[in-house]
Coordinates of C-alpha atoms in Angstrom, one line a residue:
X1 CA 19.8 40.9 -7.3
X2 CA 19.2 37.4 -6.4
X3 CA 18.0 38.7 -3.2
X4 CA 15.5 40.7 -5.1
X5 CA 14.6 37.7 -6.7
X6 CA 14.1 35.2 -4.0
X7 CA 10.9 37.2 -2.9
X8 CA 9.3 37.7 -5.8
X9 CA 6.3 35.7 -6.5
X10 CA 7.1 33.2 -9.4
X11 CA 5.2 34.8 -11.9
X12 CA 7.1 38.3 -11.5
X13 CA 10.5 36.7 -11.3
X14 CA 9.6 34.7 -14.4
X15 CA 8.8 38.0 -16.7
X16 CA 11.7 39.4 -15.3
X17 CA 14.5 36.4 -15.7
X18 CA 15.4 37.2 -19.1
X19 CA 16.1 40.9 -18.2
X20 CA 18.4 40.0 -15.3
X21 CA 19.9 37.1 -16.5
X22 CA 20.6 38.6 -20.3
X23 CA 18.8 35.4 -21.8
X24 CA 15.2 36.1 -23.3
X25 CA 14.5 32.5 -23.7
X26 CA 14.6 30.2 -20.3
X27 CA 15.8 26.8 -21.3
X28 CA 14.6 23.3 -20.7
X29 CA 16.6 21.6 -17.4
X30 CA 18.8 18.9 -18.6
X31 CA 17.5 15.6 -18.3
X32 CA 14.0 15.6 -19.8
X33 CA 14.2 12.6 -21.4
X34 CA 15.4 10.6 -18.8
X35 CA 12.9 12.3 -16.5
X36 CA 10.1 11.2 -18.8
X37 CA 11.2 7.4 -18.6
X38 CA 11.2 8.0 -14.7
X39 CA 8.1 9.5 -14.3
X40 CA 6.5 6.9 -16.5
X41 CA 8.4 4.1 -14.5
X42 CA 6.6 5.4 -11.4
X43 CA 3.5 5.3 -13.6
X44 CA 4.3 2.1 -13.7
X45 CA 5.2 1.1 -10.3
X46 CA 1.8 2.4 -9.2
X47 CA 0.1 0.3 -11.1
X48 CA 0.9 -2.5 -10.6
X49 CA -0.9 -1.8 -7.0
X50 CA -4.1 -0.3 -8.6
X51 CA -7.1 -2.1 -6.6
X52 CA -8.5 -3.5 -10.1
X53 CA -5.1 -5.9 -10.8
X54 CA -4.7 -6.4 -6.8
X55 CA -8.2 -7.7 -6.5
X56 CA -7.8 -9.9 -9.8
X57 CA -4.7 -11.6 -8.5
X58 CA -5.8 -12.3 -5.0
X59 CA -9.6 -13.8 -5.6
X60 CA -10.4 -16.0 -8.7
X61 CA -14.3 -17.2 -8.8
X62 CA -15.4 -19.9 -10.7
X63 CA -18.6 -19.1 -12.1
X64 CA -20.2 -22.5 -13.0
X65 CA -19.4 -23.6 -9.4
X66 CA -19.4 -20.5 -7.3
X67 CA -16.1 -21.7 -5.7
X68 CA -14.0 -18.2 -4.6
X69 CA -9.9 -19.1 -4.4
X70 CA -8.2 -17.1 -2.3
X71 CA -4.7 -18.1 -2.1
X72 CA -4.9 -21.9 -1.0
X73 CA -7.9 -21.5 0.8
X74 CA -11.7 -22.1 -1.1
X75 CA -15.0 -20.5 -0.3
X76 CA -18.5 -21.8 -1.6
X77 CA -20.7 -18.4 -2.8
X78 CA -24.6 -18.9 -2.5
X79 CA -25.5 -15.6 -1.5
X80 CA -23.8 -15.4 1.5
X81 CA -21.3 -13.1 0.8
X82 CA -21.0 -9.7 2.4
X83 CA -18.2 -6.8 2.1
X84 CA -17.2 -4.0 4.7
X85 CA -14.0 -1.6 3.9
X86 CA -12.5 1.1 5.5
X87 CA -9.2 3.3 3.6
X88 CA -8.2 5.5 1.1
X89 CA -8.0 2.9 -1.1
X90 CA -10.9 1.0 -0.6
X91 CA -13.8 2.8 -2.9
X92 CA -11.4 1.2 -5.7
X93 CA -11.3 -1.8 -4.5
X94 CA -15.2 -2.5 -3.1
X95 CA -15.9 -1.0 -6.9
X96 CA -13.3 -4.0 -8.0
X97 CA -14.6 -6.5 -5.8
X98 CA -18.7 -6.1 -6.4
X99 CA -17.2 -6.6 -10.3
X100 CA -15.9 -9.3 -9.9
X101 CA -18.3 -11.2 -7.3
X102 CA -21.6 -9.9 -8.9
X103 CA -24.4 -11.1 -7.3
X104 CA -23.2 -13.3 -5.0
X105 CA -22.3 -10.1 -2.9
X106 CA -25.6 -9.3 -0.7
X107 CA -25.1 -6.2 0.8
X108 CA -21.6 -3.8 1.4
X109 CA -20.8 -1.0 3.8
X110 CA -17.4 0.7 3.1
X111 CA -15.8 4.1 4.9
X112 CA -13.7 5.9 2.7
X113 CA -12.0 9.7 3.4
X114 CA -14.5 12.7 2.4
X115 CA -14.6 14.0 -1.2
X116 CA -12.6 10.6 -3.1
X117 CA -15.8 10.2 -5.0
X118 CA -15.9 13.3 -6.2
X119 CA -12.2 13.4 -6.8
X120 CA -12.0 10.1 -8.6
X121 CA -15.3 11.2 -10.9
X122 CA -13.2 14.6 -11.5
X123 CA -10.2 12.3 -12.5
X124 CA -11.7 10.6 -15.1
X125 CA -11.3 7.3 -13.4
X126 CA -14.4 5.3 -13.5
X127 CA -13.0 2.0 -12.7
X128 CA -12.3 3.4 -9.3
X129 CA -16.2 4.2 -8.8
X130 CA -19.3 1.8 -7.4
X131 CA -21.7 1.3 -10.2
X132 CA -25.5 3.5 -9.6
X133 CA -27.0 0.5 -8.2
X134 CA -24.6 -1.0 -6.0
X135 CA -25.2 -2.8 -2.7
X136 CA -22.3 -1.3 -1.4
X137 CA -22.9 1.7 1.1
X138 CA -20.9 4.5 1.2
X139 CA -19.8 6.8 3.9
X140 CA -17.6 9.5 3.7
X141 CA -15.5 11.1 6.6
X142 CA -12.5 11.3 8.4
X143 CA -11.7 14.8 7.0
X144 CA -7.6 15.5 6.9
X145 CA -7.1 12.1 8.2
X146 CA -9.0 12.5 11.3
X147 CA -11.7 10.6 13.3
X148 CA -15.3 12.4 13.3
X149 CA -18.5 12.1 13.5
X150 CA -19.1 10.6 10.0
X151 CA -16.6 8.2 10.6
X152 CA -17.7 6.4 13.6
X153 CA -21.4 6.4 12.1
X154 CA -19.8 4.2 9.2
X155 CA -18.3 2.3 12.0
X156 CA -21.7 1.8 13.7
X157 CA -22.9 0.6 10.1
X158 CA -20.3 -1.9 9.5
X159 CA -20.3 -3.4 13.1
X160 CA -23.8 -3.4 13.1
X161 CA -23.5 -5.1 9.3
X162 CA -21.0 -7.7 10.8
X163 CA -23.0 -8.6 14.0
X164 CA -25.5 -9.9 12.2
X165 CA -23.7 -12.6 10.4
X166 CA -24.3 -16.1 10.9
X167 CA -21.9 -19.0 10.7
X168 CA -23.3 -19.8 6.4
X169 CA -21.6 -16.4 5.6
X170 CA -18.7 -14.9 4.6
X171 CA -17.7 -11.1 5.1
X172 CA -15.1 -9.6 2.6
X173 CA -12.9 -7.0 4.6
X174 CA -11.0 -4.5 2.3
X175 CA -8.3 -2.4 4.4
X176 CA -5.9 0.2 3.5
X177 CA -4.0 2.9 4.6
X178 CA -6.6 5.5 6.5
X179 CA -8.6 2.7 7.7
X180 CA -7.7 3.6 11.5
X181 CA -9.3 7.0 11.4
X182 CA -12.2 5.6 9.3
X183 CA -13.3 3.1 11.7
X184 CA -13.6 5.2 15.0
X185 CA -15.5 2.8 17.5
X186 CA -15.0 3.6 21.0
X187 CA -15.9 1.4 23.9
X188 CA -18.8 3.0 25.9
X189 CA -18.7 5.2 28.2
X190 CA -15.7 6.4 26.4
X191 CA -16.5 8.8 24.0
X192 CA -14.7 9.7 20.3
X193 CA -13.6 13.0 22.0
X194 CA -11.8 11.4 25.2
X195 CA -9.9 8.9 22.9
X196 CA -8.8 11.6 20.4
X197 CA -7.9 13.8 23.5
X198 CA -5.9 10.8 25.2
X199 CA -4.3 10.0 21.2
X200 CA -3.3 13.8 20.9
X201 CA -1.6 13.8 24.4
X202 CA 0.4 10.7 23.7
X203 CA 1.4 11.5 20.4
X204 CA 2.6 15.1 22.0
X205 CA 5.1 13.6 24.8
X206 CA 6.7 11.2 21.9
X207 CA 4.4 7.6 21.8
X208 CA 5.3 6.0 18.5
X209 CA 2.8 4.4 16.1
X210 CA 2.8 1.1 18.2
X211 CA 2.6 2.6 21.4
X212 CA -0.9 4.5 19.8
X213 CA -2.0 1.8 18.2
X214 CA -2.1 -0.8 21.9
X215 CA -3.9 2.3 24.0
X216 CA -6.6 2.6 20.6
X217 CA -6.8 -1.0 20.4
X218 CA -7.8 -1.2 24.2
X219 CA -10.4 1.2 23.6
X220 CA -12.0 0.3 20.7
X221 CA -15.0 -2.4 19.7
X222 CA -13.8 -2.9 16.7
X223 CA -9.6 -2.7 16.1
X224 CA -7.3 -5.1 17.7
X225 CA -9.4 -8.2 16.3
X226 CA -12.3 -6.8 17.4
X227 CA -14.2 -6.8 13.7
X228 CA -13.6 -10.1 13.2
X229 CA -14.8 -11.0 16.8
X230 CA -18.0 -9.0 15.6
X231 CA -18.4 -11.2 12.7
X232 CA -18.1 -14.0 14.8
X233 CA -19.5 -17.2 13.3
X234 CA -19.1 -16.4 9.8
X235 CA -16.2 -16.8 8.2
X236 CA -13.5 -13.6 7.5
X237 CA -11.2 -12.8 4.6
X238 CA -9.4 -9.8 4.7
X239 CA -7.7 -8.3 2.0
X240 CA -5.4 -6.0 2.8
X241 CA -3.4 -3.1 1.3
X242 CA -0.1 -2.2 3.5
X243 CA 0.7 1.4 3.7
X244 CA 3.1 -0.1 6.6
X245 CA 7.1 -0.6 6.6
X246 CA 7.4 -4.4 6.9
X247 CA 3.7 -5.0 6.3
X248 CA 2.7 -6.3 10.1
X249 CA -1.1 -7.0 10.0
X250 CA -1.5 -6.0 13.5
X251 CA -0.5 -2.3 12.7
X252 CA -2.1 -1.9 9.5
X253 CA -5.2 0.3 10.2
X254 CA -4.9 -0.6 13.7
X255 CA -5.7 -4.8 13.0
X256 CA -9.2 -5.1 12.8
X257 CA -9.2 -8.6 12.2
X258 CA -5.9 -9.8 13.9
X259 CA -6.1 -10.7 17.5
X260 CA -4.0 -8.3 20.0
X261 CA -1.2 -9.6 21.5
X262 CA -1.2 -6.5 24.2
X263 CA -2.5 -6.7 27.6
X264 CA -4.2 -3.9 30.1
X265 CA -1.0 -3.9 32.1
X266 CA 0.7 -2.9 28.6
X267 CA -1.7 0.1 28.6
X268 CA -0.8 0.8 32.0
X269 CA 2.8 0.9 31.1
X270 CA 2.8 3.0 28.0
X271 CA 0.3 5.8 29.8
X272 CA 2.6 5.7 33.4
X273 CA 5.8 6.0 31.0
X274 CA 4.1 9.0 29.5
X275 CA 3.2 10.5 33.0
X276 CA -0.9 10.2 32.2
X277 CA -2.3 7.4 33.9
X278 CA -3.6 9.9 37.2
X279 CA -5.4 12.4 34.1
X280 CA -7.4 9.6 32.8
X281 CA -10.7 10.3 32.5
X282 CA -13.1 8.0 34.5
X283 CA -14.5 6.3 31.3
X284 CA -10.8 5.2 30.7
X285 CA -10.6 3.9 33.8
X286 CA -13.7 1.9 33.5
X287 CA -13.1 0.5 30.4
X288 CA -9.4 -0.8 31.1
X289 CA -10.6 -2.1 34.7
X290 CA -13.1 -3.9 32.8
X291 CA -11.1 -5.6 30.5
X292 CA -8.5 -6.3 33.2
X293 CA -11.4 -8.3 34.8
X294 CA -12.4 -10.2 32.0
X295 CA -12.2 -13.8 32.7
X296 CA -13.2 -14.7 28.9
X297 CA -9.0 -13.1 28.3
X298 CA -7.8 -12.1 24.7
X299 CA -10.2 -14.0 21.7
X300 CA -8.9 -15.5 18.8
X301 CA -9.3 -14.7 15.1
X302 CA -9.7 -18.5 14.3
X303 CA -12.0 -18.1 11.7
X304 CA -10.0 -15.1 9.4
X305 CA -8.0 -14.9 6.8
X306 CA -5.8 -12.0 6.6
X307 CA -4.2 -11.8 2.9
X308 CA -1.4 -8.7 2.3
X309 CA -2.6 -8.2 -1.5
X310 CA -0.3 -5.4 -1.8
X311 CA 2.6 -3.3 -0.8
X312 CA 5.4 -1.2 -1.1
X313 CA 8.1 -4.4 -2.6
X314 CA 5.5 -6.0 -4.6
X315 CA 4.9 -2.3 -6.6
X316 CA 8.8 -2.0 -6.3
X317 CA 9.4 -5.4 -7.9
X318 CA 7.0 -4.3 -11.3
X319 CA 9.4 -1.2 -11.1
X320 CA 12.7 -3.6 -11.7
X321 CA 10.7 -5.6 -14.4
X322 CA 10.0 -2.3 -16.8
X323 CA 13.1 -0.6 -15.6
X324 CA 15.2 -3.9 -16.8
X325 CA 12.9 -4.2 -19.9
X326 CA 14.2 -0.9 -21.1
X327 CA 17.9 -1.6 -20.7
X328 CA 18.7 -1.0 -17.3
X329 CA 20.8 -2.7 -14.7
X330 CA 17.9 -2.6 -12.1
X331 CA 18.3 -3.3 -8.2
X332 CA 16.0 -3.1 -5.4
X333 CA 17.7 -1.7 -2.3
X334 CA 15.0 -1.5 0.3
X335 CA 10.9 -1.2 0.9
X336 CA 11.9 0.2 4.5
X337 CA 13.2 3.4 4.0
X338 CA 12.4 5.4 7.1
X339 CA 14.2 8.0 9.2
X340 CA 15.0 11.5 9.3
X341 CA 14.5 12.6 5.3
X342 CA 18.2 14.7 6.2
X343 CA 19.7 11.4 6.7
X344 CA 18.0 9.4 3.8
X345 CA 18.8 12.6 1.2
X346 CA 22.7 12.5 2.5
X347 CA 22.4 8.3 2.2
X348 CA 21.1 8.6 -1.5
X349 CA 23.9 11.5 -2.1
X350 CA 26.9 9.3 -1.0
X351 CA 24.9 6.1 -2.5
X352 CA 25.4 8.1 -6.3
X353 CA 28.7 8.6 -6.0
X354 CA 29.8 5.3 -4.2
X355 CA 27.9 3.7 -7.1
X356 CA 28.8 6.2 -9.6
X357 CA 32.9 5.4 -9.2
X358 CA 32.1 2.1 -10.6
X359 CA 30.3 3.7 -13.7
X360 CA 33.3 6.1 -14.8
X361 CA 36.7 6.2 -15.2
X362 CA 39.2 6.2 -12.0
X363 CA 39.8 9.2 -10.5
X364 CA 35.9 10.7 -11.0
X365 CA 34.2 9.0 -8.6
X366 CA 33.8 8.7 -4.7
X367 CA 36.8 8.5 -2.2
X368 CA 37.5 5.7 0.2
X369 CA 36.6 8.3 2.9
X370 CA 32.9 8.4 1.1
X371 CA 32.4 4.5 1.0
X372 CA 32.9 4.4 4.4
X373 CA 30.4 7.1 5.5
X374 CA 28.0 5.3 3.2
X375 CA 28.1 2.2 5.2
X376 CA 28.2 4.1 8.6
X377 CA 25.1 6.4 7.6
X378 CA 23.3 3.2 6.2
X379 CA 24.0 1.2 9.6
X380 CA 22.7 4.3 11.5
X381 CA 19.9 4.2 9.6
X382 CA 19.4 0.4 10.4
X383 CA 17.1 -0.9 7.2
X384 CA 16.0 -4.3 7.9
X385 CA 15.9 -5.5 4.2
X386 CA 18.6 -3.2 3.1
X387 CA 20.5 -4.9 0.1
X388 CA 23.7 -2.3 -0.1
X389 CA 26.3 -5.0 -0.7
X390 CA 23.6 -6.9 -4.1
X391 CA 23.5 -3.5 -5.4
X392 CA 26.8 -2.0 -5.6
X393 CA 27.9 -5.4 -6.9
X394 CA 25.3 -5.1 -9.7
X395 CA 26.9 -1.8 -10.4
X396 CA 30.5 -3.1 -10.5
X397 CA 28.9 -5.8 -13.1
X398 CA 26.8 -3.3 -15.2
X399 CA 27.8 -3.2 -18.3
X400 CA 25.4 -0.2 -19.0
X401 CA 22.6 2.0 -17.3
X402 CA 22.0 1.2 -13.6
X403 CA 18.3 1.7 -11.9
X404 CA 18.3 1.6 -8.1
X405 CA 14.7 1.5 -6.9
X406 CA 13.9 1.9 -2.7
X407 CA 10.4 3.0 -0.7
X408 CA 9.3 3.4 2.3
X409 CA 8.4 6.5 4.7
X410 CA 10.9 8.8 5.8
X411 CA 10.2 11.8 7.9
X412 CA 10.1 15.6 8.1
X413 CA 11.2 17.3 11.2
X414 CA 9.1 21.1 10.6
X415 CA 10.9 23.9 11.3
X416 CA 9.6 26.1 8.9
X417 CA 5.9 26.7 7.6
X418 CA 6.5 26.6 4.2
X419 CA 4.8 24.0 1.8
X420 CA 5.9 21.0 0.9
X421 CA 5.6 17.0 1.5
X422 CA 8.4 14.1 2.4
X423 CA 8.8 13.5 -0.9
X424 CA 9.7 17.2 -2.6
X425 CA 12.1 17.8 0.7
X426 CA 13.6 14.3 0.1
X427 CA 14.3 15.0 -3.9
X428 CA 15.4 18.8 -2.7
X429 CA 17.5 17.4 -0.7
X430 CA 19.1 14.9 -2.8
X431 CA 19.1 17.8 -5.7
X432 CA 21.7 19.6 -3.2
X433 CA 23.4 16.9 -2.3
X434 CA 24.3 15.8 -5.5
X435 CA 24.9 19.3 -6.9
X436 CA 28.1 19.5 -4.3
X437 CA 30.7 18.1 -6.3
X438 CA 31.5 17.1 -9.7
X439 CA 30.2 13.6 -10.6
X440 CA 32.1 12.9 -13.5
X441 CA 31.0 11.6 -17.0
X442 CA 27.6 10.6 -15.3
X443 CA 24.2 11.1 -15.8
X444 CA 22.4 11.3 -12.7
X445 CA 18.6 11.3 -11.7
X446 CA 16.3 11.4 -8.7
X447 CA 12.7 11.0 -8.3
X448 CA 10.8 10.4 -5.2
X449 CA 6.9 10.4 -5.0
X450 CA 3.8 9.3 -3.2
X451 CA 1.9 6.5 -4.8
X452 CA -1.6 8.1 -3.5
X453 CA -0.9 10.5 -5.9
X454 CA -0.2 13.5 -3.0
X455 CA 2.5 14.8 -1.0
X456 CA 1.5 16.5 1.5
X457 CA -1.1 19.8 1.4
X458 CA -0.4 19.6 -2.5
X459 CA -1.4 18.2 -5.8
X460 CA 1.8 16.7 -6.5
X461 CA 3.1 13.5 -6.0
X462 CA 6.4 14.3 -5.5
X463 CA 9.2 15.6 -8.1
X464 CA 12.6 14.9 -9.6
X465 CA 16.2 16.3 -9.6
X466 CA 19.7 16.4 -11.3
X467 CA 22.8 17.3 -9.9
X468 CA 22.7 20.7 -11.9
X469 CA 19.4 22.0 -10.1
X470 CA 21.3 23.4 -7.1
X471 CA 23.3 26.0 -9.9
X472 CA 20.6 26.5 -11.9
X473 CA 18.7 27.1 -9.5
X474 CA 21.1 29.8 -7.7
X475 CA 21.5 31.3 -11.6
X476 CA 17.8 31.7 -11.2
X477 CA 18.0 33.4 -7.7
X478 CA 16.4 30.6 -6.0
X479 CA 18.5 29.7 -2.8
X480 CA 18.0 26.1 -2.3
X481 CA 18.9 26.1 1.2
X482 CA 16.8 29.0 2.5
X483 CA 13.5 27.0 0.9
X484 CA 14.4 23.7 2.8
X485 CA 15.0 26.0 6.0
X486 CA 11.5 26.8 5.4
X487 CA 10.3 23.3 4.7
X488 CA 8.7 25.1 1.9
X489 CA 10.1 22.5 -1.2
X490 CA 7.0 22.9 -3.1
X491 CA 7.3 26.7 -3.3
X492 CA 10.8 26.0 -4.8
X493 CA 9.5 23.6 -7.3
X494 CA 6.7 25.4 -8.6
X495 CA 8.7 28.1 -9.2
X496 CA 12.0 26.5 -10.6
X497 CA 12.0 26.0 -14.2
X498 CA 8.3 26.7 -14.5
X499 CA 7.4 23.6 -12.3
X500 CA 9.0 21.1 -14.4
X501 CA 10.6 19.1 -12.0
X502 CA 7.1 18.5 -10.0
X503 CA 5.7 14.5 -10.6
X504 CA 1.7 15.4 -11.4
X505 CA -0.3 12.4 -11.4
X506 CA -3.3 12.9 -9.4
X507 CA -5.2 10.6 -6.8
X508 CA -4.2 7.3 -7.6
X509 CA -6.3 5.4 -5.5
X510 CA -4.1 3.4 -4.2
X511 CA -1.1 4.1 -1.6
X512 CA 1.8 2.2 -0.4
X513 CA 3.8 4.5 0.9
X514 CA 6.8 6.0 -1.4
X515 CA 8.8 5.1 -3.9
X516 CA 12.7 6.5 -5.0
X517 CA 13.9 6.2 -7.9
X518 CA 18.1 6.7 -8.4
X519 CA 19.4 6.4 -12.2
X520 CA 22.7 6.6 -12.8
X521 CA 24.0 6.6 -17.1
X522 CA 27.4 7.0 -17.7
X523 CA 27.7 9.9 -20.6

């Protein structure tokens, strides 16, 4: 029967569950309160890097004296200032910013990803929207993340916008995550086409994200310091929002206003290491030879200041303030999480029960075998910032609840052409994980979500699990392995317990990467 079940769309299998399973009312999963308190501690963590407050805390304007603070540095406002932006985040914050800076701001060009004005209006979330008469220019493009057309005509706007600077101005850059493929600016004769054709190519034999980022950065006018050269006498503050592990300025959004440190002959490497340096098109050529020849070498950025407003620990850090103000025993493990989401599920399985021996009585817990795979799987993993040792030694001292909070970006290798996103695998993973063996007297809780608001091709942010999905699930005639076979966790969740377990929040306007959240209570 549950094979009869497992095809059935959810809606038929729903109408039919009390039939086959001799129950005529389906009941709530267990946990619903303390899934409440984590969804709205992940409310909470994405607040705190909402463009509104991250604006407020970076610039402070003194009104009588037109004197802008940011950080140590001071900036006098006469109606010089001038704002370009490019990111999924940055309609919020150019609405924030022209708020806040009133008419001191002359004139504003920002790129942001097609359809978040309509999508914000939808939510309900004014704050995140320019006011009718703003000096602010919008452009919309990079549809599904990608380069086009509209994109690079924002990027002729706000080059064009920045060129014309003199050395009495300032220019405001906002940046977030998406700024890359919202700021498409290739060197002539190359066209947007060739460079999308040589990305595609490099991406397909294995180049990693810095790897992509040196050849785009050779070939564009405007990323690898190239904005900030543009804008060239005039001062340059850059505010940015990392959507980066370890937050390097260079990477984020390909470092429009951070000099490169890479060289033609690093080009040369990366394309002969890939086997495409003799399939370059002539433009390429032309354009590397040129700056090869250039006796001017690499320019400075001088004359910026590049300011990391927010990120992935400063959003976890309001997480471990409201998850301490309401009782719990609250570490921070890591804001680098990355690998295989496999690895990091099994990781956060062995993690709960490690931590959870220390919680219950002896004998309920994890084996000496278990704490040693922990610390092998978490030195395969190699975290930079991961604080293992702090937290289980906050758990041996908890007197109480324990909240272990991590982000990051793990990664999805598809096999399957289901739906889903990193962060409904991840917590479908851990749901199986920690549904393997008995955990004791020990309430036990995952969530993992996206703080834009979306994982993946869905409206969900992410979702949440207990160790008593896998068997409730199974009671249902959901097989839990056959959906992540399929990489199709969001089919699962939307159909298990009437899509309970899903984390709904809508476009946030804001990302920084994801955030986990691991509670463990002892009953």
């Amino acid at each position: 029967m549950a094979v009869v079940l497992q095809v059935l769309p959810c809606v038929a299998r729903a109408l039919l569950r009390p039939l086959l399973m001799g129950s005529p009312v389906v009941r709530l999963a267990s946990g619903m309160a303390l899934a409440k308190q984590a969804q709205q501690l992940f409310e909470s963590t994405v607040g705190a890097v909402l463009p509104g407050p991250m604006l407020q805390r970076a610039l402070c304007l003194d009104p009588s004296s037109g004197l802008l603070k940011v950080r140590d540095r001071s900036f006098q406002l006469r109606q010089n200032l001038y704002l370009v932006g490019f990111g999924k985040a940055v309609l919020g914050m150019a609405a924030a910013a022209e708020e806040l800076l009133g008419q001191h701001l002359v004139q504003g060009v920002i790129s942001v990803p097609k359809g978040i004005r309509a999508a914000m209006e939808h939510a309900g979330k004014q704050e995140m929207l320019l006011k009718p008469h703003s000096r602010v220019q919008v452009f919309e493009g990079a549809e599904d993340n990608l380069p086009d057309r509209d994109a690079l005509r924002a990027a002729v706007a706000i080059r064009q916008l920045a060129e014309g600077l003199t050395a009495d101005d300032l220019l405001l850059v906002l940046i977030s995550g998406g700024g890359s493929a919202l700021l498409p600016a290739p060197i002539p004769p190359v066209t947007l086409e060739e460079k999308q054709t040589l990305t595609k190519l490099l991406a397909a034999r294995g180049a990693n994200i810095q790897e992509l980022n040196t050849i785009r950065k050779a070939l564009s006018q405007l990323k690898g310091g190239g904005l900030a050269q543009a804008a060239y006498p005039a001062q340059v503050v850059s505010l940015i929002l990392s959507d980066v592990v370890g937050d390097p300025v260079e990477v984020i959004a390909s470092g429009p206003t951070v000099a490169s440190v890479h060289s033609v002959q690093d080009c040369l490497h990366i394309l002969n290491h890939y086997g495409l340096r003799a399939a370059l098109p002539r433009s390429v050529k032309t354009v590397l030879a040129r700056s090869d020849s250039d006796p001017h070498g690499p320019h400075s950025c001088g004359h910026v200041l590049n300011v990391i407003i927010g990120s992935n620990a400063l959003a976890l850090a309001e997480a471990q303030q409201q998850a301490e103000a309401l009782g719990y025993r609250a570490v921070v493990l890591s804001a680098a999480i990355q690998g295989d989401v496999k690895s990091v599920a099994r990781f956060y399985g062995l993690l709960t029960r490690v931590a959870g021996a220390h919680l219950t009585p002896p004998g309920t817990g994890a084996s000496v075998e278990e704490e040693a795979q922990l610390w092998e799987l978490a030195a395969e993993l190699q975290l930079p910032d991961l604080q293992l040792k702090e937290a289980l030694e906050a758990v041996v001292g908890a007197e109480g609840p324990v909240c272990l909070l991590a982000g990051g970006e793990p990664t999805v290798q598809l096999q399957g052409s289901g739906k889903g996103g990193r962060n409904q695998e991840l917590a479908l993973r851990v749901g199986a994980e920690l549904g393997q063996r008995p955990l004791g007297p020990l309430e036990v809780l995952f969530l993992s979500g996206g703080t834009d608001g979306q994982d993946g091709p869905t409206e969900a942010a992410g979702a949440w699990v207990v160790p008593e999905l896998a068997s409730q699930a199974a009671a249902d005639g959901l097989d839990v392995a056959a959906f992540l076979s399929r990489n199709d966790s969001h089919t699962f969740f939307r159909c298990f317990r009437g899509g309970a377990h899903l984390l709904h929040t809508g476009l946030t306007g804001t990302n920084v990467m994801d955030a986990h959240l691991l509670f463990l209570r002892p009953r």
